[in-house]
C-alpha cells in the first residue's frame, strides 16, 4: 500500500503499521523487516513493498514417450562431404508382439498460491491428454502403457498408431522361395536376384544389391545398395523410388526418385528426379520426369547417348488426350441415358403409369 503522507514529527511503530495492514485485510506475506525499515526511515509519497503473496505454481502437461521411431524417411542422409548415405535410410520400423511401444506420463496439477489477503490463487487446471488410438495396439488398464498386439510394421500418423503385417526375410531372395505377393510391407535383409518376383501392397525395402528381378509396390521402393540389372529388371512403384545407383533397369514411379547414379536405364517418373550424393550423374538410357530433374552431370564425354526429358513426354501427352476423349464420350453417353430417362418418365406420366 501507498505510504500515507504524514507530518514529519509523527513517529510510526512497527506494530502500529502491521495492525493497520491487518485492518485493511492484508494478513499474508507481511515482511516485518520491511515495515520496520519504513518506520525507522520513513519515505513519503512512494510505494513501499511490505507484503508479498505467493504465486500459484503451474502444473505440467502430460506427454507420451514413444519407444519407436515416429519420423521415418525414404531419403538418403547427405554427409558433410556431400556424399549420400543410403544405408542410413530407414523407411520402416518393425516391432514384435507384446513389445512396449508407448508410455504415458500423466499431467501434474499445479499448487495453489496465496494472495496478501490470505485467499488461495488457483493454478490453471491441466487436462489429461486423450488416449492414443490405432490398430494392432492395446492399452493397459490404468491407461499408462501401450503394447503391440501383433508383430509387424509400426507407424504413426496424426497421433494414430497402426501396426500392420510385414513380410520380413533375413536372407537372399531368389526363385528358390517362389514369387512373393504380399498385402503389406516387404523387407529383405539380403539380395534379390535370379528372376525373383516381389509384389507388395505396401513398401518394399531391400538392404543389399538387386539384380535380375521384378519389383512392384503400391507405395515406395527403397533399395539401399542399388540395382545391377539387365534388360529384364523392372522396378515399379506408385510412390517414391530410392536407390544408391541404378544400372540397366526399367524404373517407373509415381513419386520422386532419389539416386546417386543412373546408368543406361529407362526411367519414367511422374514427379521429380533428384540426383543426390557425390556423383549425381545420369549417363545413358532414357530418363523422363514430369516435374523436373536435379542432377550434377548429364551424359559423358565418351559418347554414351543419354535421352533426358523434363516435363510431359509425347507418350504421356498422347495418353492424356486419349483419356480426355474417353471422358467426353462417357459424358455424351450419360447425357443420352439422362434424356432417355426423362422421355420414359414423360410417357409414363401420359399413360398414368
PDB file of N, CA and C in Angstrom, residues 35 210 302 304 330-331:
ATOM      1  N   UNK A  35       8.617  -3.452   7.099  1.00  0.00           N
ATOM      2  CA  UNK A  35       7.806  -2.490   7.841  1.00  0.00           C
ATOM      3  C   UNK A  35       8.676  -1.691   8.807  1.00  0.00           C
ATOM      4  N   UNK A 210      20.193 -55.474 -55.736  1.00  0.00           N
ATOM      5  CA  UNK A 210      19.116 -56.041 -56.539  1.00  0.00           C
ATOM      6  C   UNK A 210      19.641 -56.199 -57.956  1.00  0.00           C
ATOM      7  N   UNK A 302      32.322 -39.792 -73.347  1.00  0.00           N
ATOM      8  CA  UNK A 302      32.701 -40.974 -74.114  1.00  0.00           C
ATOM      9  C   UNK A 302      31.660 -41.361 -75.158  1.00  0.00           C
ATOM     10  N   UNK A 304      28.352 -41.944 -74.804  1.00  0.00           N
ATOM     11  CA  UNK A 304      27.177 -42.725 -74.435  1.00  0.00           C
ATOM     12  C   UNK A 304      25.949 -41.822 -74.579  1.00  0.00           C
ATOM     13  N   UNK A 330     -17.874 -40.644 -72.515  1.00  0.00           N
ATOM     14  CA  UNK A 330     -18.691 -41.097 -71.389  1.00  0.00           C
ATOM     15  C   UNK A 330     -19.718 -40.040 -70.995  1.00  0.00           C
ATOM     16  N   UNK A 331     -19.324 -38.770 -71.042  1.00  0.00           N
ATOM     17  CA  UNK A 331     -20.267 -37.698 -70.742  1.00  0.00           C
ATOM     18  C   UNK A 331     -21.426 -37.716 -71.736  1.00  0.00           C
TER      19      UNK A 331
END
